[in-house]
Each structure stands twice: as structure tokens, then as C-alpha cells.
Coordinates of C-alpha atoms in Angstrom, one line a residue:
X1 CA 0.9 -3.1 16.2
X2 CA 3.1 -1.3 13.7
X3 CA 5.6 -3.7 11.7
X4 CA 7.4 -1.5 9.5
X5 CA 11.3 -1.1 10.6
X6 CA 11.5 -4.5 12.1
X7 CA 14.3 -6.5 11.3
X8 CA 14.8 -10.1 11.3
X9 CA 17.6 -11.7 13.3
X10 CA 19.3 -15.5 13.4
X11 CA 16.6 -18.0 14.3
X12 CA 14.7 -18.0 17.6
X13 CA 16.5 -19.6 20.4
X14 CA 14.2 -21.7 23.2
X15 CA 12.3 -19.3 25.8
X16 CA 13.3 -20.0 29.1
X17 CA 9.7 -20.7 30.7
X18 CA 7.9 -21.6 27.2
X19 CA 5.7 -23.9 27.2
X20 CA 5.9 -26.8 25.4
X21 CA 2.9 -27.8 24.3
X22 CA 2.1 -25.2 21.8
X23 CA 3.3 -24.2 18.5
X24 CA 5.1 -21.1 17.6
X25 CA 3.6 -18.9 14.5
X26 CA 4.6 -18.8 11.1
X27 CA 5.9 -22.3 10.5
X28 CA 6.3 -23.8 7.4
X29 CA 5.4 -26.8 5.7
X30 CA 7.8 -29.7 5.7
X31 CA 9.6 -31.2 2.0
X32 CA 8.6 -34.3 2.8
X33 CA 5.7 -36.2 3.8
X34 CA 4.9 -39.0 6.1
X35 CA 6.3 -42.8 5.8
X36 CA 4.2 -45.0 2.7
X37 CA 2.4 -47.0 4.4
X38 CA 3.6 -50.9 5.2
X39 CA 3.7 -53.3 2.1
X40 CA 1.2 -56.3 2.2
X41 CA 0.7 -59.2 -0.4
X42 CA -2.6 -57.9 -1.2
X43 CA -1.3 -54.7 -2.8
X44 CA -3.2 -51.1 -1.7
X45 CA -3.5 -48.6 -4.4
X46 CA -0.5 -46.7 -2.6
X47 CA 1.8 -49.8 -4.1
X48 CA 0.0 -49.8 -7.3
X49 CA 1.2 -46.1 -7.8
X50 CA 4.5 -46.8 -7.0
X51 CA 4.8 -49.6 -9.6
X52 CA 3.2 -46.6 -12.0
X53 CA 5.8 -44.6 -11.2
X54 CA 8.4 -47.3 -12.0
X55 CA 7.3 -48.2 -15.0
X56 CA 7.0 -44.8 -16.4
X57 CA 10.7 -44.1 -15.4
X58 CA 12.8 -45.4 -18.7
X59 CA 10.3 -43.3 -21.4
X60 CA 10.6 -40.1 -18.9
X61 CA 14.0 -40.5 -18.1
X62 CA 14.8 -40.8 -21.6
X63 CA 13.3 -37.8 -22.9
X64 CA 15.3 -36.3 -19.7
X65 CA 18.7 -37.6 -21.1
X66 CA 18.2 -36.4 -24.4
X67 CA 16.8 -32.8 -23.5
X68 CA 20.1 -32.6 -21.4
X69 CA 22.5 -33.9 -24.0
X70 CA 20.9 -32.0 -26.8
X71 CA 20.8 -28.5 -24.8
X72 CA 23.0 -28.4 -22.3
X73 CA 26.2 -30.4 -23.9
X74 CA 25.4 -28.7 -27.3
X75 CA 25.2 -25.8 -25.2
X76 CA 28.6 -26.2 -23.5
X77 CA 29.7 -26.7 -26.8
X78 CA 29.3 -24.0 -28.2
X79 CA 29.7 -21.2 -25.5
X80 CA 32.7 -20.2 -27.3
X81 CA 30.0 -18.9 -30.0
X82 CA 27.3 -15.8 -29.5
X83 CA 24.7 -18.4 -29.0
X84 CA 26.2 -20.9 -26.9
X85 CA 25.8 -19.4 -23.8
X86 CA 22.4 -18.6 -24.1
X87 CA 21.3 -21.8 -25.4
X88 CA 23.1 -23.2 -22.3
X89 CA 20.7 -20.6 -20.4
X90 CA 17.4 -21.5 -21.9
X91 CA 19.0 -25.4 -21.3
X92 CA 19.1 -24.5 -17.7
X93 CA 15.5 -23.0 -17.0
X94 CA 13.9 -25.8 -19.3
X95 CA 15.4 -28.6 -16.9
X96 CA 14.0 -26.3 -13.7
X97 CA 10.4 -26.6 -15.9
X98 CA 11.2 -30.5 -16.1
X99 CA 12.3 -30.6 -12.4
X100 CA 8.6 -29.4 -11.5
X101 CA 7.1 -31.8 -13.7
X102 CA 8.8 -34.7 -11.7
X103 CA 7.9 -32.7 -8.8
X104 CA 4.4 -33.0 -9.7
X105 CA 4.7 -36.7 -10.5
X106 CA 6.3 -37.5 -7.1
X107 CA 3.9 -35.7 -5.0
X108 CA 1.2 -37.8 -7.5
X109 CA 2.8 -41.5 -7.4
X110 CA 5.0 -41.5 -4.5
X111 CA 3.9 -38.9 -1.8
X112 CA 6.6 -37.0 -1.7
X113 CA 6.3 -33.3 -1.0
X114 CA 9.2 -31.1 -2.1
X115 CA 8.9 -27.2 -1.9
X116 CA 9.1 -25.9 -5.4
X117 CA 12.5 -23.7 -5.4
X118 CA 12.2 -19.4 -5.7
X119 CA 12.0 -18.3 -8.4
X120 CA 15.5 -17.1 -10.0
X121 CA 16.7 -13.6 -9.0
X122 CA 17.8 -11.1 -11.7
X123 CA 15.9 -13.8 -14.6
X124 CA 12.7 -11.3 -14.8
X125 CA 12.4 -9.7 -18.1
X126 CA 13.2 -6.0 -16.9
X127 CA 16.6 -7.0 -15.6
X128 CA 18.4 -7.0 -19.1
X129 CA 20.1 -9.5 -20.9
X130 CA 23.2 -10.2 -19.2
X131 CA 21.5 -10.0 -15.6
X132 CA 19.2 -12.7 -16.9
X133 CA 22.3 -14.7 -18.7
X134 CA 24.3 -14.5 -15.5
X135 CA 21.9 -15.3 -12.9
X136 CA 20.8 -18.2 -15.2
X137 CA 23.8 -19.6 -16.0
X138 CA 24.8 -19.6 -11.8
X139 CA 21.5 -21.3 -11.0
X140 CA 21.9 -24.7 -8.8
X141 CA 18.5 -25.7 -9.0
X142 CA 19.1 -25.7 -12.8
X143 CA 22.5 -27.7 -12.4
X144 CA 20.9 -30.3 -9.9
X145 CA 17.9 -31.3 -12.4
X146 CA 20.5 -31.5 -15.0
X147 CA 22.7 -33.7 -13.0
X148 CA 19.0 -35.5 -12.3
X149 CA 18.4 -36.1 -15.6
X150 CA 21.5 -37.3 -16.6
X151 CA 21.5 -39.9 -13.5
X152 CA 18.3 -41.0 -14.4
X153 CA 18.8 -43.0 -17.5
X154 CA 20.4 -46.1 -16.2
X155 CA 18.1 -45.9 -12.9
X156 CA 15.3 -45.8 -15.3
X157 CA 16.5 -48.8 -17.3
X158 CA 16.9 -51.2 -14.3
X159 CA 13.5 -50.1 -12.6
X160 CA 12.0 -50.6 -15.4
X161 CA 13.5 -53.7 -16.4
X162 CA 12.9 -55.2 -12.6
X163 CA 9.2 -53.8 -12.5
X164 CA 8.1 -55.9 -16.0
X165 CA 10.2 -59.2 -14.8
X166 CA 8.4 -59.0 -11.7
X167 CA 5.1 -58.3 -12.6
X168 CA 5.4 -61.4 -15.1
X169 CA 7.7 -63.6 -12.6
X170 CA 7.8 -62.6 -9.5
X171 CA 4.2 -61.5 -8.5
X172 CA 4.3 -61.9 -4.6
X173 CA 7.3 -60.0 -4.0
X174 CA 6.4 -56.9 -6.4
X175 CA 5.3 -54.8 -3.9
X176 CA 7.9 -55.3 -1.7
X177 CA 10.7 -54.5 -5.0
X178 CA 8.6 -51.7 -5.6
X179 CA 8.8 -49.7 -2.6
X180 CA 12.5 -50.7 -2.1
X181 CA 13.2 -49.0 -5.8
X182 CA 10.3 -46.3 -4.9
X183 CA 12.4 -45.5 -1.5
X184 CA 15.5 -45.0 -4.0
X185 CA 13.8 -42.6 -5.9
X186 CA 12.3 -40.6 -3.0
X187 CA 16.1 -40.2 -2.1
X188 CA 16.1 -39.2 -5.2
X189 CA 14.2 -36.7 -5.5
X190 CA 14.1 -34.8 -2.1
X191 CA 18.4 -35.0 -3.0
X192 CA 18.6 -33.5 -6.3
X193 CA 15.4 -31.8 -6.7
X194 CA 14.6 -29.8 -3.6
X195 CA 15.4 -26.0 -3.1
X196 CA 19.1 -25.7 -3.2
X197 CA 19.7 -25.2 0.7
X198 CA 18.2 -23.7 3.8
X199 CA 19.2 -20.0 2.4
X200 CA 16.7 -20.9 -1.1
X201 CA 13.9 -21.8 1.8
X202 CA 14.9 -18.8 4.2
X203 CA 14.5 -16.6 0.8
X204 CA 11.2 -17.7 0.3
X205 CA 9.7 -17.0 4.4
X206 CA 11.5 -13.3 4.1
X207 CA 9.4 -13.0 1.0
X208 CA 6.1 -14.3 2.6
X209 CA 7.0 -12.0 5.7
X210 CA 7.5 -9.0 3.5
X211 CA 4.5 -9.0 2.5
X212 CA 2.7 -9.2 5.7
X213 CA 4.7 -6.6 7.0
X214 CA 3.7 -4.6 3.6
X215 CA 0.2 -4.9 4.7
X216 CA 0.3 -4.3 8.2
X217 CA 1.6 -0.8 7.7
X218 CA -0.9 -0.2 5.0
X219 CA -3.6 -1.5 7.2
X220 CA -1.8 0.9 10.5
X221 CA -2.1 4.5 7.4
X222 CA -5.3 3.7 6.8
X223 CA -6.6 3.1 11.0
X224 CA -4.1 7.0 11.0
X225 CA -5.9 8.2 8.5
X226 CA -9.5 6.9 9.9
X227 CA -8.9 8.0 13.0
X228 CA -7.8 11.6 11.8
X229 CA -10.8 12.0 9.2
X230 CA -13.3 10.8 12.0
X231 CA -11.9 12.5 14.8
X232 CA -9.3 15.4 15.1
X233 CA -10.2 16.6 11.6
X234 CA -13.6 16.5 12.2
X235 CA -13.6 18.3 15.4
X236 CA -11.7 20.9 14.1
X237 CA -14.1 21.4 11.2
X238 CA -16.6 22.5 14.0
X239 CA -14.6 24.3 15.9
X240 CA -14.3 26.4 12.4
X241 CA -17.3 27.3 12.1
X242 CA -18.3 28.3 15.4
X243 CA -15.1 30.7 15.6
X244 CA -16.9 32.1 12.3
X245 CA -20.2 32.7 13.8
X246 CA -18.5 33.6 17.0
X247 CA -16.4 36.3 14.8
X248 CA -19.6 37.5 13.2
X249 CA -21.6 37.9 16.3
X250 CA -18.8 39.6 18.2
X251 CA -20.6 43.0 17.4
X252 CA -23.9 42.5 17.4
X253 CA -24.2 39.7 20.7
X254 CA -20.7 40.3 22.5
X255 CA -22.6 37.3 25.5
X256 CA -23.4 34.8 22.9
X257 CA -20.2 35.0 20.9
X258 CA -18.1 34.9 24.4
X259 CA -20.6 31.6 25.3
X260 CA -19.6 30.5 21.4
X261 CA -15.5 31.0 22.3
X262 CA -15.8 29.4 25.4
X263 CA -17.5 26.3 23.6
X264 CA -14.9 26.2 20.9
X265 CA -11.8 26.6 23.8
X266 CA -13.7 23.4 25.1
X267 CA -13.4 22.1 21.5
X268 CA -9.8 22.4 21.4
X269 CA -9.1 20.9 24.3
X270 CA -10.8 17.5 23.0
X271 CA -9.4 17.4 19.5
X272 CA -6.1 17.7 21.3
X273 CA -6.5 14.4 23.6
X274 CA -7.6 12.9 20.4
X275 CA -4.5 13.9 18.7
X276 CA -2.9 12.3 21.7
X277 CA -4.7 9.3 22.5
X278 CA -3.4 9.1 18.4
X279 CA 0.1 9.7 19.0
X280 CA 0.1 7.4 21.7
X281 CA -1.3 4.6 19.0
X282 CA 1.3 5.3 16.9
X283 CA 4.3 5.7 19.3
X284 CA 3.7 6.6 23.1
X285 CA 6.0 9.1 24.7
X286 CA 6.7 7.3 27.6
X287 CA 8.2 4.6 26.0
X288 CA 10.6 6.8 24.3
X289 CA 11.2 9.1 27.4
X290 CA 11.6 5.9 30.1
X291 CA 11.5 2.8 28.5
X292 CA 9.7 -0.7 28.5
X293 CA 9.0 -0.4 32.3
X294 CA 7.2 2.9 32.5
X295 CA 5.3 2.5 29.4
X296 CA 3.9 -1.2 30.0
X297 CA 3.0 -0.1 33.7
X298 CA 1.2 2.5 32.1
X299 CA -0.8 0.4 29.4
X300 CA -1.2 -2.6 32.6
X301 CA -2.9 0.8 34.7
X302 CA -5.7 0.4 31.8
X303 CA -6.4 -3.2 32.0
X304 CA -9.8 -4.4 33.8
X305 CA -7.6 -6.7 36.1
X306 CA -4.9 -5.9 38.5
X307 CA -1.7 -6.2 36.5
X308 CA 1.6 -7.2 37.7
X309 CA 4.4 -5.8 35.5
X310 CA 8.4 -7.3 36.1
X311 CA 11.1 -5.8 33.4
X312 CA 14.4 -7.0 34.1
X313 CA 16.8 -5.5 31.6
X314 CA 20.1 -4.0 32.4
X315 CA 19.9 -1.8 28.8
X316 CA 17.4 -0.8 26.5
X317 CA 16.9 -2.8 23.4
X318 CA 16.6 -0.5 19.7
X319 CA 14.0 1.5 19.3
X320 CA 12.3 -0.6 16.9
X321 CA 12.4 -3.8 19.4
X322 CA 11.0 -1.6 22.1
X323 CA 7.9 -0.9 20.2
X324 CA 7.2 -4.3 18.6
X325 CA 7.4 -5.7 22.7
X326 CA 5.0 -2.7 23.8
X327 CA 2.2 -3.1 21.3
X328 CA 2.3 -7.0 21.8
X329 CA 1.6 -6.9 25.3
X330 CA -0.5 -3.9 25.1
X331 CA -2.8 -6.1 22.5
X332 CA -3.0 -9.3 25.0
X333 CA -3.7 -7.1 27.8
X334 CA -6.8 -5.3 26.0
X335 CA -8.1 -9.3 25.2
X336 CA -7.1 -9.9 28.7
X337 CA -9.9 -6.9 29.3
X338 CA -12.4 -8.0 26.6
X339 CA -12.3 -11.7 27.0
X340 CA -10.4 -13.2 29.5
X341 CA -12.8 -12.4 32.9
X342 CA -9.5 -12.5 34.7
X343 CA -9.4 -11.2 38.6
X344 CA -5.1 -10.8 38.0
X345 CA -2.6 -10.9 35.3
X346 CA 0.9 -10.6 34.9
X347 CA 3.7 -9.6 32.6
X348 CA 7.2 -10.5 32.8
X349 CA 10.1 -9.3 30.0
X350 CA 13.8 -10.1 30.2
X351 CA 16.3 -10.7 27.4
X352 CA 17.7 -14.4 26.8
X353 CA 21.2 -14.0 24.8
X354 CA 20.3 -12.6 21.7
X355 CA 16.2 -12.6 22.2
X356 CA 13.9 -10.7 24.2
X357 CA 11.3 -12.8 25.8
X358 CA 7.7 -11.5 27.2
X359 CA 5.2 -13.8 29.0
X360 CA 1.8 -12.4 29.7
X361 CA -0.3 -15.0 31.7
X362 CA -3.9 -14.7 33.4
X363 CA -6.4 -16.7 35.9
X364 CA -9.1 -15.7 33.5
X365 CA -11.6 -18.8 32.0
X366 CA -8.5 -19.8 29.6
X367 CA -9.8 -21.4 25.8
X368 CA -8.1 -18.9 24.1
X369 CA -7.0 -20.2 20.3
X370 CA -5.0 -18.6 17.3
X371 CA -8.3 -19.0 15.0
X372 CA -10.8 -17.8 17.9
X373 CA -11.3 -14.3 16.9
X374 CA -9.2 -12.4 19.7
X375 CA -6.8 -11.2 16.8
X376 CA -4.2 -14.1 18.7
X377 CA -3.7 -15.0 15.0
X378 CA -3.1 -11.3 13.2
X379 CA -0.3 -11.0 16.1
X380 CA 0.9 -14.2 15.8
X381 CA 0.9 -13.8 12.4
X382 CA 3.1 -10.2 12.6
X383 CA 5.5 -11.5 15.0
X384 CA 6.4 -14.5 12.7
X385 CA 7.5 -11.9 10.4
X386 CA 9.7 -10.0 11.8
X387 CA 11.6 -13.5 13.3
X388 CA 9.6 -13.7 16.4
X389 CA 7.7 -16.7 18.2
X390 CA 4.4 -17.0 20.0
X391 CA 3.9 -19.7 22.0
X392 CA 0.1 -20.3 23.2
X393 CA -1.4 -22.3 26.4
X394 CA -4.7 -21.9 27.4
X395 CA -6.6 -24.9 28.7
X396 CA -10.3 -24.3 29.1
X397 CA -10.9 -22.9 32.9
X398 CA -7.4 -23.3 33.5
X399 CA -5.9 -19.2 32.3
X400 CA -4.2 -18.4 29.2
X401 CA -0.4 -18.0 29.3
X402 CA 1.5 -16.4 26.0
X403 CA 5.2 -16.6 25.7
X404 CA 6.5 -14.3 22.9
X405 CA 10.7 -13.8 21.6
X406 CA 11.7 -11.5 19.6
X407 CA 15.0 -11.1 18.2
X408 CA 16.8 -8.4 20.4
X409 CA 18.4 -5.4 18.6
X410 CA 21.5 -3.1 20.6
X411 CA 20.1 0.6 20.9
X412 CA 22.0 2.9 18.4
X413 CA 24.9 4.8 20.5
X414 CA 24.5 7.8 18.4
X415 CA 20.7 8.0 18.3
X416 CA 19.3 10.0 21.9
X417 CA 15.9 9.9 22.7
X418 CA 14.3 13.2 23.1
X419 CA 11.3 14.3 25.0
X420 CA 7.5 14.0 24.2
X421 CA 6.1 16.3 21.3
X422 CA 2.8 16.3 22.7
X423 CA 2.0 19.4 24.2
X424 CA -0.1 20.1 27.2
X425 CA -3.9 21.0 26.8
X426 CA -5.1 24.5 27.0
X427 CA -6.3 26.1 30.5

């Protein structure tokens, strides 16, 4: 399946038809993890960390408070001056580094999983001093662990303070003060300390995605280029060199260089199917010439059980759309062919507001899993990339049924598509 040109749309919306039980591709992880477990009066080593954690809140949170006072007031300060600014800059990206420490210290003591925020746009070294000063200075991850910091102070004074009473005082309700102060600071820190909004974490998938998209169509040039070298372009090498001896016998043995001609005609005619079968891999005509419903009837006519294909669409979708639905289906046909010992399969596409939904489904022995080796997990895997879902259900014995969205794209008005390139073979 080619990726590049895909483009990402809104979230998914809910398939009509999916099924339920699976789970779409590319999720991410969660920012925070599951509920402490319950507080007893013999205390578990989960309570002993979070009395830890307590009781090294006032010497952290002090060295916090005075990091911020020192370089971000002094800072503010003196942003009237050359070096005000920044110093408030460098303030700014030292209480991010902090941030991560307490991060760290959470995930440690408390269990609490934050994502750790994208790194800062226009901050890299080869962006120049004002782009770093500006995007610095505008960071809210740096201005929510400096309001962090500065909040933490007093919070770190009275856990502190309630942590060493009760450990000396009140020993059988410590655990139970601990986790209601530890709760406090989980608020804490999933409030002031995780990415700055859902935008900072929808930064971070597009740049995981970009990068699978990167090397799927370095992955597809090479396949081209594999296929060319080990094919068409070795073919043609042959053919060559048997129009050169052909050439040279011409004179000498007019029979054998006609018998040469006529096996280098037969030549041409098979390095051209290979050039087609090629194109077709890339980009098959009939999908540009008549759309979804000619060219996945055509791909179903290949597939070792009886397909039946339903395309209800009123208009075509973008170009780009049309392909990325065409090489999904023509990939779970061929494991429909390979592994599925299916005696009928079916295909159904239709749009859903703004998605465009495909369900493939068989009778075949079923099992199919994202990590069993039928490349489910490298489409998967693509689709998630490009904003797209792939729902999976297949129950050993009981057929495999894949529901797939993708975002759906208007067709450009101005953009017509023209006929197939690929010529027809010599007679």
C-alpha cells in the first residue's frame, strides 16, 4: 500500500457495522495509570512509597521555589536589560528539565504516568536566536512547571509536616493520610505537569505517523526499484543482446536471425506485462478510468474465493482516498487467498459523513491476529497514520471480519482523470 499523499482528517467517527469487540490501530498510551491499590493497616510497599514521596516534598519543593524565584523573577526583572529575557528563557527550559524530574519521581513513588510534553518547536539550535527566544519565552509547559513550582512550597511544608507527626503519633491512620495527600498530588501532577492540551498530544501521533508514512514510501521505491532491476530491466538486457546477434547473423543465417527476432518480439511482449502488472502495483488504471467499483471487482476476480463486491457511493472520493481504500482491500483479499481457506467473501464500501468505511468479511477458518504474520499489523499500522481505523474480529472457526475508516477527502473539481498510459502489447 502506498502512503505518501495521505492526509489526516478530524478524528474517526464510529463505523456503522464495526464491531465492537476489537481495537482500532495506532492507539496511544493513556497519562495516567490505574487506581493505587486499597489502603490496609498493614501497609504494602505501594503505601510506603507514597509516604517517600511525602516526605521528600519540602527539600524538593524548596529547591523548586528558589530555582523559580532566582530565574524566573530575577528574570522578569530584568527583561528591560539585554539579558533579562534570555535569562527568563533558559529559566523556562530549566523548569521543563525539573518538570521531567518530578515526572520521573511520580511515575517511581506514586504510579502516575504522564506523557513527557514535545519537544519545543523553533528551540533547536539552527533556528537562530530570536526563533529560540520566542518560542521559549511562549512555552506553556515551561509556565505550568513554573506555576508548579511555585505552588509547591507550602503543599510541601504541610505534607511534610503531617507525614512526620503521623509517623510518630498517629501510626494506624498513616497510610490512609498518605494516600489522601498522595491523591492531592496525583492531581497535581497530571494538572500542571502533563502536555499542555490535546493539540501538544495530537503533535506528537502526527510526528510518530510521519515517520511511518516516511518509511512506507521508502520501503514501496525500493519493491519499484526491485521489481524493475529483477524484471523489466532484466528482460530487456536480453532482449539486447539477441537483437545484436540477430543483427550480426542477418547476413550470414537470414533463418536463424528471423527465429532470433521472433524470440526477442516474444520478449517484448513479456517485459511489457511486467511493466504492467508494475504499473498496476503502483496505481491501476482502472481505478483512475472507473473508480472504486470497477477496480475492486477487478482485484475480487483474482481472489481464490467467490467475491462479492457492493460500492455504494453517489461521488468519488480524492484521488488519494481512492487508492489508500483499493490497496487495503486488495491486501486482505490476497490473505483471504493465502490464509483464510474461505469458500466466499465479501466487500462492502460506503461513506459515513465525513469517513469512508470498508468491511471485508470471510467464512474462512477465522484466528486471524494483528501480530500473526499476515501483514494485518503493517496495514494496521499504515492506516493509523494517515487517521484511519481497523477494527479486527476473527474468532477461531468462526471467519474473519475487518472493518476499516478512513477519513474521506472531496475529489478536486479542477483535476480530470485521464485514460490509462499503458499501452497495448505488440501483435
Amino acid at each position: 500500500m502506498t502512503a505518501s499523499d495521505f492526509a489526516s482528517d478530524p478524528a474517526p467517527g464510529t463505523a456503522p457495522g464495526a464491531v465492537p469487540t476489537a481495537a482500532p490501530s495506532g492507539s496511544r498510551g493513556t497519562s495516567g495509570a490505574g487506581a493505587p491499590p486499597p489502603v490496609g493497616f498493614a501497609y504494602s510497599g505501594h503505601t510506603w512509597r507514597e509516604i517517600a514521596h511525602l516526605l521528600a516534598n519540602f527539600p524538593l519543593a524548596l529547591f523548586g521555589f528558589l530555582y523559580v524565584v532566582f530565574m524566573i523573577v530575577v528574570g522578569a526583572a530584568l527583561s528591560l536589560t539585554v539579558v533579562g529575557l534570555p535569562m527568563l528563557a533558559l529559566g523556562l527550559a530549566g523548569a521543563r528539565t525539573l518538570a521531567g524530574a518530578e515526572r520521573t519521581r511520580a511515575r517511581a513513588l506514586l504510579g502516575v504516568r504522564v506523557e513527557e510534553p514535545s519537544p519545543l518547536r523553533g528551540a533547536q539550535p539552527d533556528a537562530g536566536f530570536f526563533a529560540w527566544l520566542w518560542t521559549s519565552l511562549k512555552d506553556p509547559v515551561g509556565w505550568r512547571s513554573v506555576l508548579y513550582f511555585a505552588i509547591r512550597l507550602p503543599w510541601g511544608v504541610v505534607t511534610f509536616a503531617v507525614m512526620l507527626l503521623s509517623l510518630v503519633a498517629l501510626w494506624p491512620v498513616v497510610g490512609f493520610l498518605a494516600r489522601g495527600l498522595s491523591n492531592a498530588d496525583r492531581v497535581m501532577v497530571r494538572g500542571l505537569l502533563s502536555p499542555s492540551d490535546e493539540l501538544e498530544r495530537r503533535i506528537a501521533e502526527l510526528e510518530s505517523d510521519r515517520g511511518v508514512v516516511v518509511d512506507t514510501a521508502a520501503a514501496d521505491l525500493r519493491r519499484i526499484e526491485r521489481d524493475l532491476h529483477d524484471g523489466a530491466q532484466a528482460r530487456l538486457v536480453a532482449l539486447a543482446m539477441g537483437l545484436g546477434l540477430a543483427k550480426e547473423k542477418l547476413l550470414e543465417d537470414p533463418d536463424a536471425a528471423a527465429a532470433m527476432v521472433d524470440e526477442a518480439h516474444g520478449e517484448v511482449k513479456l517485459a511489457l506485462q511486467e511493466l504492467r502488472d508494475l504499473a498496476r502495483g503502483i496505481h491501476p488504471a482502472v481505478l483512475t478510468d472507473r473508480g472504486l467499483d470497477a477496480a475492486l471487482s477487478s482485484v475480487a476476480s483474482r481472489c481464490t474465493a467467490p467475491v462479492t463486491v457492493s460500492v455504494d457511493l453517489t461521488e468519488r472520493p480524492a484521488e488519494a482516498i481512492e487508492g489508500i481504500a483499493y490497496f487495503t482491500v486488495s491486501e486482505l483479499l490476497q490473505n483471504i487467498s493465502k490464509h483464510a481457506r474461505a469458500r466466499q467473501a465479501s466487500v462492502e464500501v460506503w461513506r459515513s459523513e465525513n469517513r469512508l468505511m470498508i468491511q471485508v468479511t470471510d467464512d474462512g477458518k477465522g484466528g486471524a491476529r494483528l501480530d500473526g504474520g499476515t501483514g494485518m499489523a503493517g496495514l494496521a499500522e499504515r492506516l493509523g497514520a494517515v487517521d484511519g481505523l481497523f477494527v479486527l474480529e476473527s474468532p477461531a472457526g468462526g471467519g474473519t471480519t475487518v472493518t476499516v475508516e478512513v477519513p474521506w477527502r472531496d475529489r478536486s473539481p479542477g483535476r480530470a482523470d485521464g485514460p490509462a498510459r499503458a499501452g497495448s502489447p505488440p501483435r
